[in-house]
mmCIF file of C-alpha atoms in Angstrom:
data_model
loop_
_atom_site.group_PDB
_atom_site.id
_atom_site.type_symbol
_atom_site.label_atom_id
_atom_site.label_comp_id
_atom_site.label_asym_id
_atom_site.label_seq_id
_atom_site.Cartn_x
_atom_site.Cartn_y
_atom_site.Cartn_z
ATOM 1 C CA MET A 58 125.803 108.175 125.416
ATOM 2 C CA LYS A 59 122.248 109.193 126.194
ATOM 3 C CA LYS A 60 120.764 105.844 127.106
ATOM 4 C CA LEU A 61 119.517 105.328 130.593
ATOM 5 C CA ARG A 62 121.820 103.576 132.965
ATOM 6 C CA ASN A 63 119.567 100.544 133.251
ATOM 7 C CA ILE A 64 119.715 100.023 129.488
ATOM 8 C CA VAL A 65 123.485 100.272 129.575
ATOM 9 C CA LEU A 66 123.589 97.770 132.418
ATOM 10 C CA ALA A 67 121.447 95.331 130.518
ATOM 11 C CA ALA A 68 123.727 95.599 127.520
ATOM 12 C CA ALA A 69 126.793 95.163 129.700
ATOM 13 C CA LEU A 70 125.471 91.933 131.109
ATOM 14 C CA LEU A 71 124.890 90.535 127.631
ATOM 15 C CA MET A 72 128.040 91.667 125.871
ATOM 16 C CA GLY A 73 131.469 90.079 125.898
ATOM 17 C CA GLY A 74 134.366 91.092 128.077
ATOM 18 C CA TRP A 75 133.166 89.354 131.221
ATOM 19 C CA GLN A 76 135.528 86.901 132.839
ATOM 20 C CA ALA A 77 133.647 84.054 134.482
ATOM 21 C CA ALA A 78 134.588 83.473 138.105
ATOM 22 C CA MET A 79 132.298 80.858 139.534
ATOM 23 C CA ALA A 80 132.929 81.438 143.223
ATOM 24 C CA GLU A 81 131.127 82.254 146.410
ATOM 25 C CA ASP A 82 133.343 85.195 147.408
ATOM 26 C CA LEU A 83 133.680 88.702 145.984
ATOM 27 C CA THR A 84 137.248 89.940 146.366
ATOM 28 C CA ILE A 85 137.867 93.679 146.170
ATOM 29 C CA ALA A 86 141.508 94.583 145.633
ATOM 30 C CA GLY A 87 142.921 96.606 148.505
ATOM 31 C CA LEU A 88 139.916 96.048 150.756
ATOM 32 C CA GLY A 89 139.193 92.361 151.230
ATOM 33 C CA THR A 90 136.763 89.555 150.482
ATOM 34 C CA LEU A 91 132.989 89.430 150.934
ATOM 35 C CA PRO A 92 131.770 85.860 151.546
ATOM 36 C CA LEU A 93 128.615 85.157 149.553
ATOM 37 C CA ASP A 94 126.154 82.310 149.143
ATOM 38 C CA SER A 95 127.737 79.408 147.238
ATOM 39 C CA ARG A 96 124.764 79.516 144.858
ATOM 40 C CA ILE A 97 125.814 82.971 143.637
ATOM 41 C CA SER A 98 128.223 83.170 140.706
ATOM 42 C CA ILE A 99 130.405 86.223 140.199
ATOM 43 C CA THR A 100 131.588 87.534 136.851
ATOM 44 C CA ASP A 101 134.338 90.109 136.526
ATOM 45 C CA GLY A 102 133.588 92.919 134.088
ATOM 46 C CA LYS A 103 136.814 94.857 134.519
ATOM 47 C CA ASP A 104 137.633 94.751 130.807
ATOM 48 C CA ASN A 105 134.058 95.136 129.602
ATOM 49 C CA VAL A 106 133.547 97.904 127.051
ATOM 50 C CA MET A 107 130.801 99.420 129.197
ATOM 51 C CA VAL A 108 133.318 100.405 131.872
ATOM 52 C CA ASP A 109 135.028 102.722 129.389
ATOM 53 C CA LEU A 110 131.660 104.117 128.290
ATOM 54 C CA PHE A 111 130.732 104.941 131.884
ATOM 55 C CA LYS A 112 134.064 106.684 132.404
ATOM 56 C CA LYS A 113 133.719 108.710 129.212
ATOM 57 C CA GLU A 114 130.142 109.763 129.941
ATOM 58 C CA THR A 115 130.763 110.912 133.509
ATOM 59 C CA LYS A 116 133.749 113.046 132.478
ATOM 60 C CA LYS A 117 131.687 115.209 130.135
ATOM 61 C CA MET A 118 131.674 118.849 131.154
ATOM 62 C CA GLY A 119 128.574 119.612 133.194
ATOM 63 C CA TYR A 120 127.536 115.983 133.675
ATOM 64 C CA GLY A 121 127.619 116.348 137.456
ATOM 65 C CA LYS A 122 124.976 119.069 137.239
ATOM 66 C CA THR A 123 122.440 116.994 135.325
ATOM 67 C CA ALA A 124 119.270 115.545 136.825
ATOM 68 C CA ARG A 125 120.583 112.058 136.104
ATOM 69 C CA ALA A 126 123.770 112.635 138.102
ATOM 70 C CA LEU A 127 121.757 114.213 140.913
ATOM 71 C CA MET A 128 119.443 111.207 141.072
ATOM 72 C CA TRP A 129 122.321 108.743 141.343
ATOM 73 C CA SER A 130 124.155 110.938 143.829
ATOM 74 C CA MET A 131 121.182 110.961 146.177
ATOM 75 C CA LEU A 132 120.396 107.270 145.804
ATOM 76 C CA ALA A 133 123.905 105.866 145.926
ATOM 77 C CA VAL A 134 126.609 108.350 146.955
ATOM 78 C CA PRO A 135 127.498 109.306 150.551
ATOM 79 C CA PRO A 136 126.597 112.971 151.200
ATOM 80 C CA GLY A 137 129.490 115.278 150.435
ATOM 81 C CA MET A 138 131.254 112.849 148.117
ATOM 82 C CA ASN A 139 131.416 113.755 144.437
ATOM 83 C CA LEU A 140 131.544 110.997 141.830
ATOM 84 C CA TYR A 141 131.126 113.494 138.978
ATOM 85 C CA PRO A 142 133.684 116.310 139.407
ATOM 86 C CA GLU A 143 134.433 118.751 136.610
ATOM 87 C CA LYS A 144 138.185 118.235 136.907
ATOM 88 C CA ALA A 145 140.531 115.343 137.681
ATOM 89 C CA PRO A 146 140.963 113.213 139.656
ATOM 90 C CA TYR A 147 137.859 111.363 138.476
ATOM 91 C CA PRO A 148 136.499 108.663 140.843
ATOM 92 C CA TYR A 149 135.066 106.761 137.864
ATOM 93 C CA ASP A 150 138.617 106.018 136.716
ATOM 94 C CA SER A 151 138.768 103.506 139.573
ATOM 95 C CA LEU A 152 135.542 101.738 138.546
ATOM 96 C CA HIS A 153 135.535 97.951 138.708
ATOM 97 C CA LEU A 154 132.343 96.235 137.592
ATOM 98 C CA TYR A 155 131.026 92.827 138.620
ATOM 99 C CA GLN A 156 127.878 90.813 137.979
ATOM 100 C CA LEU A 157 126.170 88.605 140.557
ATOM 101 C CA VAL A 158 123.907 85.786 139.345
ATOM 102 C CA LYS A 159 121.776 83.445 141.414
ATOM 103 C CA ARG A 160 119.817 80.646 139.757
ATOM 104 C CA THR A 161 116.969 78.996 141.633
ATOM 105 C CA VAL A 162 113.944 76.898 140.733
ATOM 106 C CA SER A 163 111.903 80.097 140.642
ATOM 107 C CA GLY A 164 114.178 81.968 138.257
ATOM 108 C CA THR A 165 117.514 83.649 137.584
ATOM 109 C CA TYR A 166 118.363 86.852 139.436
ATOM 110 C CA THR A 167 121.157 89.262 138.555
ATOM 111 C CA ALA A 168 122.681 92.399 140.002
ATOM 112 C CA ALA A 169 125.504 94.687 138.924
ATOM 113 C CA VAL A 170 128.154 95.693 141.450
ATOM 114 C CA PHE A 171 130.049 98.967 140.956
ATOM 115 C CA VAL A 172 133.195 99.369 143.060
ATOM 116 C CA PHE A 173 134.969 102.734 143.352
ATOM 117 C CA SER A 174 138.059 103.442 145.428
ATOM 118 C CA GLY A 175 140.177 106.455 146.182
ATOM 119 C CA THR A 176 141.601 108.814 148.746
ATOM 120 C CA GLU A 177 139.976 111.836 150.331
ATOM 121 C CA ASP A 178 141.414 113.993 147.554
ATOM 122 C CA ASP A 179 139.803 111.776 144.912
ATOM 123 C CA PHE A 180 136.292 112.028 146.357
ATOM 124 C CA PHE A 181 136.217 115.483 147.986
ATOM 125 C CA HIS A 182 138.485 117.740 145.918
ATOM 126 C CA GLU A 183 135.584 119.839 144.567
ATOM 127 C CA GLY A 184 133.747 121.288 147.565
ATOM 128 C CA GLY A 185 132.832 118.750 150.194
ATOM 129 C CA ARG A 186 135.672 119.646 152.578
ATOM 130 C CA LYS A 187 133.388 119.744 155.636
ATOM 131 C CA ALA A 188 131.960 116.406 154.577
ATOM 132 C CA ALA A 189 135.501 115.067 154.237
ATOM 133 C CA LEU A 190 136.093 115.856 157.906
ATOM 134 C CA PHE A 191 132.943 113.954 158.862
ATOM 135 C CA TRP A 192 133.797 110.854 156.844
ATOM 136 C CA ARG A 193 137.379 110.957 158.123
ATOM 137 C CA ASP A 194 136.043 110.138 161.617
ATOM 138 C CA ALA A 195 133.028 108.058 160.564
ATOM 139 C CA PHE A 196 134.878 104.735 160.825
ATOM 140 C CA ARG A 197 136.575 105.188 164.181
ATOM 141 C CA GLU A 198 136.209 102.308 166.612
ATOM 142 C CA ASP A 199 136.014 104.512 169.717
ATOM 143 C CA ALA A 200 133.660 107.102 171.194
ATOM 144 C CA GLY A 201 134.796 109.641 168.609
ATOM 145 C CA ARG A 202 132.842 107.909 165.855
ATOM 146 C CA PRO A 203 129.670 109.829 164.884
ATOM 147 C CA THR A 204 126.481 107.865 165.496
ATOM 148 C CA SER A 205 124.344 109.654 162.913
ATOM 149 C CA LEU A 206 124.845 111.304 159.544
ATOM 150 C CA PHE A 207 126.306 114.768 160.242
ATOM 151 C CA GLY A 208 124.587 114.669 163.654
ATOM 152 C CA MET A 209 121.176 114.989 162.017
ATOM 153 C CA PRO A 210 118.073 112.974 162.959
ATOM 154 C CA LYS A 211 117.166 110.068 160.684
ATOM 155 C CA ILE A 212 115.379 111.285 157.555
ATOM 156 C CA SER A 213 112.017 109.688 156.797
ATOM 157 C CA THR A 214 111.030 108.203 153.454
ATOM 158 C CA ALA A 215 108.530 111.029 152.897
ATOM 159 C CA GLU A 216 111.151 113.670 153.679
ATOM 160 C CA PHE A 217 113.666 112.062 151.343
ATOM 161 C CA GLN A 218 111.034 111.819 148.585
ATOM 162 C CA GLY A 219 110.172 115.494 148.995
ATOM 163 C CA PHE A 220 113.811 116.542 148.986
ATOM 164 C CA LEU A 221 114.536 114.471 145.870
ATOM 165 C CA ASP A 222 111.477 115.858 144.057
ATOM 166 C CA GLU A 223 112.493 119.424 144.874
ATOM 167 C CA MET A 224 116.072 118.921 143.720
ATOM 168 C CA MET A 225 114.920 117.319 140.459
ATOM 169 C CA LYS A 226 112.525 120.210 139.918
ATOM 170 C CA GLU A 227 115.350 122.701 140.387
ATOM 171 C CA LYS A 228 117.264 120.891 137.657
ATOM 172 C CA GLY A 229 114.321 121.533 135.363
ATOM 173 C CA ASP A 230 113.883 117.870 134.502
ATOM 174 C CA GLY A 231 110.164 117.169 134.693
ATOM 175 C CA SER A 232 110.514 114.202 132.343
ATOM 176 C CA ARG A 233 112.259 111.996 134.898
ATOM 177 C CA ALA A 234 110.622 110.819 138.109
ATOM 178 C CA VAL A 235 111.718 108.682 141.038
ATOM 179 C CA LYS A 236 109.160 107.098 143.351
ATOM 180 C CA ILE A 237 110.662 105.908 146.628
ATOM 181 C CA LEU A 238 109.030 102.685 147.832
ATOM 182 C CA THR A 239 111.346 101.764 150.706
ATOM 183 C CA PHE A 240 114.304 103.707 152.051
ATOM 184 C CA ASN A 241 116.918 103.092 154.735
ATOM 185 C CA PRO A 242 119.232 106.125 154.929
ATOM 186 C CA TRP A 243 122.961 106.139 155.580
ATOM 187 C CA HIS A 244 123.782 104.474 158.861
ATOM 188 C CA ALA A 245 126.872 102.934 160.469
ATOM 189 C CA PHE A 246 127.034 99.175 160.988
ATOM 190 C CA ARG A 247 129.511 97.284 163.159
ATOM 191 C CA ASP A 248 131.146 94.444 161.276
ATOM 192 C CA GLY A 249 132.137 91.034 162.541
ATOM 193 C CA ASP A 250 135.771 92.092 163.018
ATOM 194 C CA GLY A 251 134.845 95.170 165.064
ATOM 195 C CA THR A 252 135.316 97.694 162.258
ATOM 196 C CA TYR A 253 132.489 99.764 160.761
ATOM 197 C CA HIS A 254 130.944 100.428 157.390
ATOM 198 C CA TRP A 255 128.086 102.722 156.334
ATOM 199 C CA SER A 256 125.197 101.660 154.106
ATOM 200 C CA GLN A 257 122.078 103.030 152.435
ATOM 201 C CA GLU A 258 119.351 101.040 150.674
ATOM 202 C CA ALA A 259 116.394 102.035 148.524
ATOM 203 C CA LYS A 260 113.794 100.372 146.343
ATOM 204 C CA VAL A 261 112.417 102.782 143.779
ATOM 205 C CA ILE A 262 110.397 103.062 140.591
ATOM 206 C CA ILE A 263 112.126 105.212 137.985
ATOM 207 C CA THR A 264 110.219 106.774 135.093
ATOM 208 C CA ASN A 265 112.441 107.929 132.260
ATOM 209 C CA GLU A 266 112.159 110.633 129.623
ATOM 210 C CA LYS A 267 110.087 108.352 127.373
ATOM 211 C CA GLY A 268 107.548 107.593 130.074
ATOM 212 C CA LEU A 269 108.842 104.067 130.646
ATOM 213 C CA SER A 270 108.977 102.891 134.253
ATOM 214 C CA TYR A 271 111.159 100.223 135.814
ATOM 215 C CA PRO A 272 111.858 99.002 139.358
ATOM 216 C CA LEU A 273 115.329 99.396 140.818
ATOM 217 C CA TRP A 274 117.069 98.244 143.977
ATOM 218 C CA VAL A 275 120.064 100.320 145.093
ATOM 219 C CA TYR A 276 122.232 99.107 147.978
ATOM 220 C CA THR A 277 125.395 101.097 148.633
ATOM 221 C CA SER A 278 128.091 100.616 151.252
ATOM 222 C CA LEU A 279 131.139 102.687 152.154
ATOM 223 C CA TYR A 280 134.271 101.261 153.769
ATOM 224 C CA LYS A 281 137.589 102.792 154.701
ATOM 225 C CA GLU A 282 140.916 100.956 154.701
ATOM 226 C CA GLY A 283 143.927 103.044 155.630
ATOM 227 C CA ASN A 284 143.594 106.327 153.766
ATOM 228 C CA ARG A 285 141.370 104.903 151.015
ATOM 229 C CA TYR A 286 137.598 104.781 150.715
ATOM 230 C CA TYR A 287 135.796 101.919 148.986
ATOM 231 C CA LEU A 288 132.300 102.572 147.664
ATOM 232 C CA ILE A 289 130.334 99.440 146.736
ATOM 233 C CA GLU A 290 127.079 100.054 144.853
ATOM 234 C CA VAL A 291 124.704 97.218 143.968
ATOM 235 C CA ASN A 292 121.934 97.692 141.363
ATOM 236 C CA GLY A 293 119.242 95.158 140.560
ATOM 237 C CA SER A 294 115.521 94.544 140.370
ATOM 238 C CA HIS A 295 113.260 94.278 143.398
ATOM 239 C CA GLU A 296 113.180 90.523 142.836
ATOM 240 C CA ALA A 297 116.981 90.470 142.813
ATOM 241 C CA ALA A 298 116.922 92.235 146.166
ATOM 242 C CA ASP A 299 114.783 89.450 147.602
ATOM 243 C CA ALA A 300 117.019 86.744 146.138
ATOM 244 C CA LEU A 301 120.440 88.295 146.763
ATOM 245 C CA GLY A 302 119.918 90.777 149.583
ATOM 246 C CA ASP A 303 120.396 88.519 152.612
ATOM 247 C CA SER A 304 123.616 87.019 151.273
ATOM 248 C CA LEU A 305 124.928 90.446 150.300
ATOM 249 C CA VAL A 306 124.244 91.945 153.735
ATOM 250 C CA TYR A 307 125.918 88.956 155.401
ATOM 251 C CA GLY A 308 128.956 89.404 153.170
ATOM 252 C CA LEU A 309 129.180 93.103 154.001
ATOM 253 C CA TYR A 310 129.115 92.374 157.736
ATOM 254 C CA GLN A 311 131.627 89.532 157.462
ATOM 255 C CA LEU A 312 134.131 91.285 155.198
ATOM 256 C CA LYS A 313 137.535 89.638 155.538
ATOM 257 C CA ARG A 314 139.913 92.565 155.260
ATOM 258 C CA SER A 315 143.158 92.045 153.394
ATOM 259 C CA SER A 316 145.003 93.923 156.138
ATOM 260 C CA LYS A 317 144.015 91.423 158.844
#
């Protein structure tokens, strides 16, 4: 499957296999429920054919070393985690896909929600052991919780753009470009119940191998419940960010954990 991810997403939203769930809450098995605006409808794509295509594509030998995988890793994956390992366990096997839709007088706005879950061994078994130690403590509710990513100062948008450009160049992929418009790097947020989650957000313009450009909003959050991590990645247009962003952020802060 050589199509760009945005094309695959568009097809996924149009094809069958989605189970309508007109509701204002997004429930993630094992983690809890995110309360959302009542005007947002949620469709469950667990059995959609595109889920299997994503799993098959990301398991191909060498996929994790491609420019495409690098781009998504930097935009949406916590540093040190590996969504594209060469050997099992494969984090994509846990993928659960949802669609958010909000209809207003000004238009209809959609976003895809990718949910991954797994233990430390699932996400860090290839390299990343030092990162695993960091993320192990990143959700503590006492003074032992780190207040910045690996103790480093906050990276600027220009620095992140330069780093991304250099990494893409090293991959030898001059046909793909990512222009960072806005960027809020990984940071810990205190939730309404006193627990913590980490989030990163970016609005970018991606130019593909055919010279076609499209806007993309990427909002990713990482939670921990017991010994399992839950990675929630939201993809949509810049307009979808404006329409859905506030409700999404509220839901992330007000997560109602299943364990409480």
